[in-house]
Every structure is written in structure tokens, then in C-alpha cells.
Amino acid sequence: PVVKASRLGIAIKDKPGFFEGFAVERTDTASTDETWEPVWGEVKQIRNHYNEMAVTLRQPEFGDRRMTVRFRLFDDGLGFRYEIPEQKDVNHLIVSDEKTQFVMAADHKTFWIPGDYDTNEYIYTVSKLSEVNAPTQGKAGEEIALRTLAGANVVQTPLLLKTAQGLYVAIHEA
């Protein structure tokens, strides 16, 4: 396995977060297999093929608030998103933090650049995942005039990992 554990959820400013105390209300599945034509690009048609599972969760402790986590499994990847429907006392939210975390099953080879609020113009560093340290080990590039590193273990997406078995995994936020 590439990931041995994960945590999903988001924190909300001035309200309880959407990351604990859930009960599964329902699970829905669907499949999509369609083709569409892009306006421009290198290919004439793009196949959109995936299986989907939408898990609707409710928080009994916080007035039965609801959130759906929608997972889509493609031939070459997995994506997920949080959906918070309009509901009583939840018509306006300010997301203060994302609590989503992945715990990798091994110390994978990692290709990364520092998480920087000002630029993406770095040379990629190749290291073990455990050795990621943006200020000290990352090729921070002294030629970059304005830098605001987000933190020692904060990397820019996409983060690319290579397992010992040769499988590549890209983690990206859309």
C-alpha cells in the first residue's frame, strides 16, 4: 500500500469543524463513461470514465449538520471533494483550515519544491519523504528575490512520490 492512514475534513471559522463526530447517513454509487470534445488541445476527444461513491455524513452533536465526501476512482487516479449543502444554520461558512492528511506507508522517494506564497520558480529537490525540509534542504534559489516559505514541511503541489515498486503517486489540490 502507498497510504496506510488518512484524515479528512475542514475547520470552520467560529463554528465546529467538519472533521469529527460523524455518522454515515447514506452511501450512493454511480458510474460515468462519456466522451467530450475539448475546444483546443492535442486530442480530439477525451474519455471521462470513473466509478463514484458519495458518502453523506451527519454530525448529530452539532444539530445534524451534513457533509458529503464524493470519491471518484478513474483508471489512473483517485479524486475526492467535500460538499456542504445549504442547511439550517449552515448558509455561510469561512474555511479556516483543511485537516486532510495522508500517512504514507513507506518513506517514498519524493520530488518536491518548497511551499511558497510568492513563487513556484524552484528547482525540484529529490529526497526521501522524511527528509523534506524546505528552508534547509530545498533548493531555495538565492536568485529569487521575494520568498515567503509556508513552513519547514510545506511543499507545493503537485507532490510526486515514487514507491520502491516503481509506482508513481501525485498528490495535488485542485
Coordinates of N, CA and C in Angstrom, one line a residue:
P1 N 0.8 -1.2 0.0 CA 0.0 0.0 0.0 C 0.9 1.3 0.0
V2 N 0.4 2.3 -0.6 CA 1.1 3.6 -0.7 C 0.7 4.4 0.6
V3 N -0.6 4.4 0.9 CA -1.1 5.2 2.1 C -1.6 4.2 3.1
K4 N -1.1 4.4 4.4 CA -1.6 3.5 5.4 C -2.7 4.1 6.3
A5 N -2.9 5.4 6.3 CA -3.9 6.1 7.0 C -4.2 7.4 6.4
S6 N -5.4 8.0 6.7 CA -5.7 9.3 6.2 C -6.7 9.9 7.2
R7 N -6.8 11.3 7.1 CA -7.8 12.0 7.9 C -8.4 13.0 6.9
L8 N -9.7 13.1 6.9 CA -10.3 14.1 6.1 C -11.1 15.1 6.9
G9 N -11.3 16.3 6.3 CA -12.1 17.2 7.0 C -11.6 18.7 6.9
I10 N -12.5 19.6 7.3 CA -12.2 21.0 7.2 C -12.6 21.7 8.5
A11 N -11.8 22.7 8.9 CA -12.1 23.5 10.0 C -12.9 24.8 9.5
I12 N -13.9 25.2 10.3 CA -14.7 26.4 10.0 C -14.5 27.5 11.0
K13 N -14.3 28.7 10.6 CA -14.1 29.8 11.5 C -15.3 30.0 12.3
D14 N -15.1 30.1 13.6 CA -16.1 30.4 14.6 C -17.3 29.4 14.7
K15 N -17.0 28.2 14.2 CA -18.0 27.1 14.3 C -17.3 25.8 14.5
P16 N -18.0 24.8 14.9 CA -17.3 23.4 15.0 C -17.0 23.0 13.6
G17 N -15.9 22.3 13.4 CA -15.4 21.8 12.1 C -16.1 20.6 11.6
F18 N -15.9 20.3 10.3 CA -16.4 19.2 9.7 C -15.3 18.1 9.6
F19 N -14.9 17.6 10.8 CA -13.9 16.5 10.7 C -14.0 15.5 11.8
E20 N -15.1 15.5 12.6 CA -15.2 14.5 13.7 C -16.7 14.4 14.1
G21 N -17.0 13.3 14.8 CA -18.4 13.2 15.3 C -19.4 12.8 14.2
F22 N -19.0 12.2 13.2 CA -19.9 11.9 12.1 C -20.6 10.5 12.2
A23 N -21.8 10.4 11.7 CA -22.5 9.2 11.5 C -22.7 9.1 10.0
V24 N -22.6 7.9 9.4 CA -22.9 7.8 8.0 C -24.4 7.7 7.8
E25 N -24.9 8.7 7.0 CA -26.3 8.7 6.7 C -26.7 7.8 5.5
R26 N -25.9 7.9 4.5 CA -26.1 7.1 3.3 C -24.9 7.1 2.4
T27 N -24.9 6.0 1.6 CA -23.8 5.9 0.6 C -24.4 5.7 -0.7
D28 N -24.0 6.5 -1.7 CA -24.6 6.3 -3.1 C -23.4 6.0 -4.0
T29 N -23.6 5.2 -5.0 CA -22.6 4.9 -6.0 C -23.1 5.2 -7.4
A30 N -22.2 5.5 -8.3 CA -22.6 5.7 -9.7 C -21.4 5.5 -10.6
S31 N -21.6 5.3 -11.9 CA -20.5 5.1 -12.8 C -20.8 6.1 -14.0
T32 N -19.7 6.6 -14.5 CA -19.8 7.5 -15.7 C -18.8 7.1 -16.7
D33 N -19.2 7.0 -18.0 CA -18.4 6.7 -19.1 C -18.9 7.5 -20.3
E34 N -18.2 8.7 -20.5 CA -18.6 9.6 -21.6 C -17.4 10.1 -22.3
T35 N -17.6 10.7 -23.4 CA -16.6 11.3 -24.2 C -17.0 12.7 -24.5
W36 N -16.0 13.6 -24.4 CA -16.3 15.0 -24.8 C -15.2 15.6 -25.6
E37 N -15.5 16.7 -26.3 CA -14.5 17.3 -27.2 C -14.0 18.6 -26.7
P38 N -12.7 18.7 -26.4 CA -12.2 20.0 -25.9 C -12.2 21.1 -27.0
V39 N -12.2 22.3 -26.6 CA -12.2 23.4 -27.5 C -10.9 23.5 -28.3
W40 N -9.8 23.2 -27.6 CA -8.4 23.2 -28.2 C -7.6 22.2 -27.4
G41 N -6.5 21.8 -28.0 CA -5.6 20.8 -27.4 C -5.1 19.8 -28.4
E42 N -4.4 18.8 -27.8 CA -3.7 17.9 -28.7 C -4.5 16.7 -29.1
V43 N -5.6 16.5 -28.4 CA -6.5 15.3 -28.7 C -7.9 15.8 -29.1
K44 N -8.6 15.1 -30.0 CA -9.9 15.5 -30.4 C -11.0 15.1 -29.4
Q45 N -10.8 14.0 -28.7 CA -11.8 13.6 -27.8 C -11.2 13.1 -26.5
I46 N -11.9 13.4 -25.4 CA -11.4 12.9 -24.1 C -12.4 12.0 -23.4
R47 N -12.0 10.9 -23.0 CA -12.9 9.9 -22.3 C -12.9 10.3 -20.8
N48 N -14.1 10.4 -20.3 CA -14.3 10.7 -18.8 C -14.9 9.4 -18.3
H49 N -14.1 8.6 -17.6 CA -14.6 7.3 -17.2 C -14.2 7.1 -15.7
Y50 N -15.2 6.9 -14.8 CA -14.9 6.7 -13.4 C -16.1 6.0 -12.7
N51 N -15.8 5.5 -11.6 CA -16.8 5.0 -10.6 C -16.8 6.0 -9.4
E52 N -17.9 6.2 -8.9 CA -18.1 7.2 -7.9 C -18.8 6.7 -6.6
M53 N -18.3 7.1 -5.5 CA -19.0 6.8 -4.2 C -19.2 8.1 -3.5
A54 N -20.4 8.5 -3.1 CA -20.7 9.7 -2.4 C -21.2 9.2 -1.0
V55 N -20.5 9.6 0.0 CA -20.8 9.2 1.4 C -21.4 10.5 2.1
T56 N -22.6 10.5 2.4 CA -23.3 11.6 3.1 C -23.2 11.3 4.6
L57 N -22.6 12.3 5.3 CA -22.3 12.2 6.7 C -23.1 13.3 7.5
R58 N -23.5 12.9 8.7 CA -24.2 13.9 9.5 C -23.5 14.0 10.9
Q59 N -23.6 15.1 11.5 CA -23.0 15.4 12.8 C -24.1 15.6 13.8
P60 N -24.5 14.5 14.5 CA -25.6 14.6 15.4 C -25.3 15.6 16.6
E61 N -24.1 15.7 17.0 CA -23.7 16.6 18.1 C -23.8 18.1 17.7
F62 N -23.8 18.4 16.5 CA -23.9 19.8 16.0 C -25.1 20.0 15.2
G63 N -26.3 19.6 15.7 CA -27.5 19.9 15.0 C -27.8 19.2 13.7
D64 N -27.2 18.0 13.6 CA -27.4 17.2 12.4 C -26.9 17.8 11.1
R65 N -25.8 18.6 11.3 CA -25.2 19.2 10.1 C -24.8 18.0 9.1
R66 N -24.8 18.3 7.8 CA -24.5 17.3 6.8 C -23.3 17.7 5.9
M67 N -22.6 16.7 5.5 CA -21.5 16.9 4.6 C -21.4 15.7 3.7
T68 N -21.1 15.8 2.4 CA -20.9 14.7 1.6 C -19.5 14.7 1.1
V69 N -18.8 13.5 1.2 CA -17.5 13.3 0.7 C -17.7 12.5 -0.6
R70 N -17.3 13.1 -1.7 CA -17.5 12.4 -3.0 C -16.1 11.9 -3.5
F71 N -16.0 10.6 -3.7 CA -14.8 10.0 -4.2 C -15.0 9.5 -5.7
R72 N -14.1 9.8 -6.5 CA -14.1 9.3 -7.9 C -12.9 8.5 -8.2
L73 N -13.0 7.3 -8.7 CA -11.9 6.4 -9.0 C -11.9 6.3 -10.5
F74 N -10.8 6.8 -11.1 CA -10.5 6.7 -12.5 C -9.5 5.6 -12.8
D75 N -9.3 5.3 -14.0 CA -8.3 4.2 -14.4 C -6.9 4.6 -13.9
D76 N -6.6 5.9 -13.8 CA -5.3 6.3 -13.5 C -5.2 7.2 -12.3
G77 N -6.2 7.2 -11.4 CA -6.2 8.1 -10.3 C -7.4 8.1 -9.4
L78 N -7.4 8.8 -8.3 CA -8.4 9.0 -7.4 C -8.6 10.4 -7.0
G79 N -9.8 10.9 -7.0 CA -10.0 12.3 -6.6 C -11.2 12.3 -5.6
F80 N -11.2 13.3 -4.7 CA -12.3 13.4 -3.8 C -12.6 14.9 -3.5
R81 N -13.8 15.2 -3.1 CA -14.1 16.6 -2.7 C -15.1 16.6 -1.6
Y82 N -15.2 17.7 -0.9 CA -16.1 17.9 0.2 C -17.3 18.7 -0.4
E83 N -18.5 18.3 -0.1 CA -19.7 19.1 -0.5 C -20.5 19.4 0.8
I84 N -20.7 20.6 1.0 CA -21.5 21.0 2.2 C -22.8 21.7 1.7
P85 N -23.9 21.0 1.7 CA -25.2 21.6 1.2 C -25.7 22.6 2.1
E86 N -26.5 23.5 1.5 CA -27.2 24.5 2.3 C -28.1 23.8 3.2
Q87 N -28.1 24.2 4.5 CA -28.9 23.6 5.5 C -29.1 24.6 6.7
K88 N -29.9 24.2 7.6 CA -30.2 25.1 8.7 C -28.9 25.5 9.5
D89 N -28.7 26.7 9.7 CA -27.5 27.3 10.4 C -26.2 27.1 9.6
V90 N -26.3 26.7 8.3 CA -25.1 26.5 7.5 C -25.3 27.1 6.1
N91 N -25.5 28.4 6.1 CA -25.7 29.0 4.8 C -24.5 29.9 4.4
H92 N -23.6 30.1 5.4 CA -22.4 30.9 5.1 C -21.3 30.3 6.0
L93 N -20.2 29.9 5.4 CA -19.0 29.4 6.1 C -17.7 30.0 5.7
I94 N -16.8 30.1 6.6 CA -15.4 30.6 6.2 C -14.5 29.4 6.6
V95 N -13.9 28.8 5.6 CA -13.0 27.7 5.9 C -11.7 28.3 6.5
S96 N -11.3 27.8 7.7 CA -10.1 28.4 8.3 C -8.9 27.4 8.2
D97 N -9.2 26.2 7.9 CA -8.1 25.2 7.8 C -8.6 23.9 7.2
E98 N -7.7 23.3 6.4 CA -8.1 22.0 5.9 C -7.3 21.0 6.7
K99 N -8.1 20.0 7.2 CA -7.5 19.0 8.1 C -7.1 17.7 7.4
T100 N -7.2 17.7 6.1 CA -6.9 16.5 5.3 C -5.5 16.1 5.4
Q101 N -5.2 14.8 5.7 CA -3.8 14.4 5.9 C -3.7 12.9 5.3
F102 N -2.6 12.6 4.8 CA -2.3 11.3 4.3 C -1.0 10.8 5.0
V103 N -1.0 9.6 5.6 CA 0.1 9.0 6.2 C 0.6 7.9 5.3
M104 N 1.8 8.1 4.7 CA 2.4 7.2 3.7 C 2.8 5.9 4.4
A105 N 2.7 4.8 3.7 CA 3.1 3.5 4.2 C 4.6 3.3 4.2
A106 N 5.3 4.1 3.5 CA 6.8 4.0 3.5 C 7.4 5.3 3.3
D107 N 8.7 5.4 3.3 CA 9.5 6.6 3.1 C 9.9 6.7 1.7
H108 N 8.9 7.1 0.9 CA 9.0 7.1 -0.6 C 10.0 8.2 -1.1
K109 N 10.5 7.9 -2.3 CA 11.3 8.9 -3.0 C 10.4 10.0 -3.4
T110 N 10.8 11.2 -3.1 CA 9.9 12.4 -3.3 C 10.5 13.5 -4.1
F111 N 9.7 14.0 -5.0 CA 10.2 15.1 -5.9 C 9.3 16.3 -5.4
W112 N 10.0 17.4 -5.0 CA 9.3 18.5 -4.4 C 10.0 19.8 -4.5
I113 N 9.1 20.9 -4.4 CA 9.7 22.2 -4.2 C 9.0 22.8 -3.0
P114 N 9.6 23.8 -2.3 CA 9.1 24.4 -1.1 C 7.7 25.1 -1.4
G115 N 6.8 25.0 -0.4 CA 5.6 25.7 -0.4 C 5.9 27.2 -0.2
D116 N 5.6 28.0 -1.2 CA 6.0 29.4 -1.2 C 4.8 30.2 -1.7
Y117 N 4.5 31.3 -0.9 CA 3.3 32.1 -1.3 C 3.6 33.0 -2.4
D118 N 4.9 33.2 -2.8 CA 5.3 34.2 -3.8 C 5.7 33.6 -5.1
T119 N 6.2 32.4 -5.1 CA 6.7 31.9 -6.4 C 6.7 30.3 -6.5
N120 N 6.7 29.8 -7.7 CA 6.8 28.4 -8.0 C 8.1 28.1 -8.7
E121 N 9.0 29.1 -8.8 CA 10.2 29.1 -9.6 C 11.4 28.5 -8.9
Y122 N 11.3 27.2 -8.5 CA 12.3 26.5 -7.8 C 12.7 25.3 -8.6
I123 N 14.0 24.8 -8.4 CA 14.4 23.6 -9.0 C 13.9 22.5 -8.0
Y124 N 13.4 21.4 -8.6 CA 12.9 20.3 -7.7 C 14.0 19.6 -7.0
T125 N 13.7 19.3 -5.7 CA 14.6 18.5 -4.9 C 14.1 17.1 -4.9
V126 N 15.0 16.1 -4.9 CA 14.7 14.7 -4.9 C 15.3 14.2 -3.5
S127 N 14.4 13.7 -2.7 CA 14.8 13.2 -1.4 C 13.8 12.1 -0.9
K128 N 14.1 11.5 0.2 CA 13.1 10.7 0.9 C 12.1 11.6 1.5
L129 N 10.9 11.1 1.6 CA 9.8 11.9 2.2 C 10.1 12.4 3.6
S130 N 10.8 11.6 4.4 CA 11.2 12.0 5.7 C 12.2 13.2 5.8
E131 N 12.9 13.4 4.6 CA 13.9 14.4 4.6 C 13.4 15.8 4.0
V132 N 12.1 15.9 3.8 CA 11.6 17.2 3.3 C 11.8 18.2 4.3
N133 N 12.5 19.3 4.0 CA 12.7 20.4 4.9 C 13.0 21.6 4.0
A134 N 11.9 22.3 3.6 CA 12.0 23.4 2.6 C 13.1 24.5 2.9
P135 N 13.2 25.0 4.1 CA 14.2 26.1 4.3 C 15.7 25.6 4.2
T136 N 15.9 24.4 4.7 CA 17.3 24.0 4.7 C 17.8 23.1 3.6
Q137 N 16.9 22.1 3.2 CA 17.4 21.2 2.2 C 16.9 21.5 0.8
G138 N 15.7 22.2 0.7 CA 15.2 22.5 -0.6 C 16.1 23.5 -1.4
K139 N 16.1 23.3 -2.7 CA 17.0 24.2 -3.5 C 16.2 25.6 -3.5
A140 N 16.4 26.3 -2.5 CA 15.6 27.6 -2.3 C 15.9 28.7 -3.3
G141 N 17.0 28.6 -4.0 CA 17.3 29.5 -5.0 C 17.6 30.9 -4.5
E142 N 18.8 31.2 -4.2 CA 19.2 32.6 -3.7 C 18.8 33.7 -4.8
E143 N 18.7 33.3 -6.0 CA 18.4 34.3 -7.0 C 16.9 34.7 -7.0
I144 N 16.1 34.1 -6.2 CA 14.7 34.5 -6.1 C 14.6 35.6 -5.0
A145 N 14.2 36.8 -5.5 CA 14.3 38.0 -4.6 C 13.2 37.9 -3.5
L146 N 12.0 37.5 -3.8 CA 11.0 37.5 -2.8 C 10.5 36.1 -2.5
R147 N 10.7 35.7 -1.3 CA 10.3 34.4 -0.8 C 9.6 34.4 0.5
T148 N 8.5 33.7 0.5 CA 7.7 33.6 1.8 C 7.4 32.1 1.9
L149 N 8.3 31.3 2.5 CA 8.1 29.9 2.7 C 7.0 29.7 3.7
A150 N 6.1 28.7 3.4 CA 5.0 28.5 4.3 C 5.3 27.7 5.5
G151 N 6.4 27.0 5.5 CA 6.8 26.2 6.7 C 7.8 25.1 6.3
A152 N 8.4 24.5 7.3 CA 9.5 23.6 7.1 C 9.1 22.3 6.3
N153 N 7.9 21.8 6.6 CA 7.4 20.6 5.9 C 6.3 20.9 4.9
V154 N 6.2 22.1 4.4 CA 5.2 22.5 3.5 C 5.8 22.5 2.1
V155 N 5.1 21.8 1.2 CA 5.6 21.7 -0.2 C 4.5 22.2 -1.1
Q156 N 4.9 22.6 -2.3 CA 4.0 23.0 -3.3 C 3.4 21.8 -4.0
T157 N 2.2 21.9 -4.4 CA 1.6 20.8 -5.2 C 1.9 21.0 -6.7
P158 N 2.0 20.0 -7.5 CA 1.8 18.6 -7.1 C 3.1 18.1 -6.4
L159 N 2.9 17.2 -5.4 CA 3.9 16.4 -4.8 C 4.0 15.1 -5.5
L160 N 5.2 14.7 -6.0 CA 5.3 13.5 -6.7 C 6.1 12.5 -5.8
L161 N 5.6 11.3 -5.7 CA 6.3 10.2 -4.9 C 6.5 9.0 -5.8
K162 N 7.6 8.3 -5.6 CA 7.9 7.0 -6.3 C 8.1 6.0 -5.2
T163 N 7.3 4.9 -5.3 CA 7.4 3.8 -4.4 C 8.6 2.9 -4.7
A164 N 9.0 2.0 -3.8 CA 10.1 1.1 -4.1 C 9.7 0.1 -5.2
Q165 N 8.4 -0.1 -5.5 CA 7.9 -0.9 -6.5 C 7.8 -0.2 -7.9
G166 N 8.2 1.1 -7.9 CA 8.1 1.8 -9.1 C 6.8 2.5 -9.5
L167 N 5.9 2.5 -8.6 CA 4.6 3.2 -8.8 C 4.8 4.7 -8.5
Y168 N 4.3 5.5 -9.4 CA 4.4 7.0 -9.1 C 3.0 7.4 -8.6
V169 N 3.0 8.3 -7.6 CA 1.8 8.9 -7.0 C 2.0 10.4 -7.0
A170 N 1.0 11.1 -7.5 CA 1.0 12.5 -7.5 C -0.1 13.0 -6.6
I171 N 0.2 13.9 -5.6 CA -0.8 14.5 -4.8 C -1.0 15.9 -5.1
H172 N -2.2 16.3 -5.5 CA -2.4 17.7 -5.9 C -3.8 18.2 -5.4
E173 N -3.8 19.5 -5.2 CA -5.1 20.1 -4.8 C -5.6 20.9 -6.0
A174 N -6.8 20.7 -6.3 CA -7.4 21.4 -7.5 C -8.2 22.5 -7.0

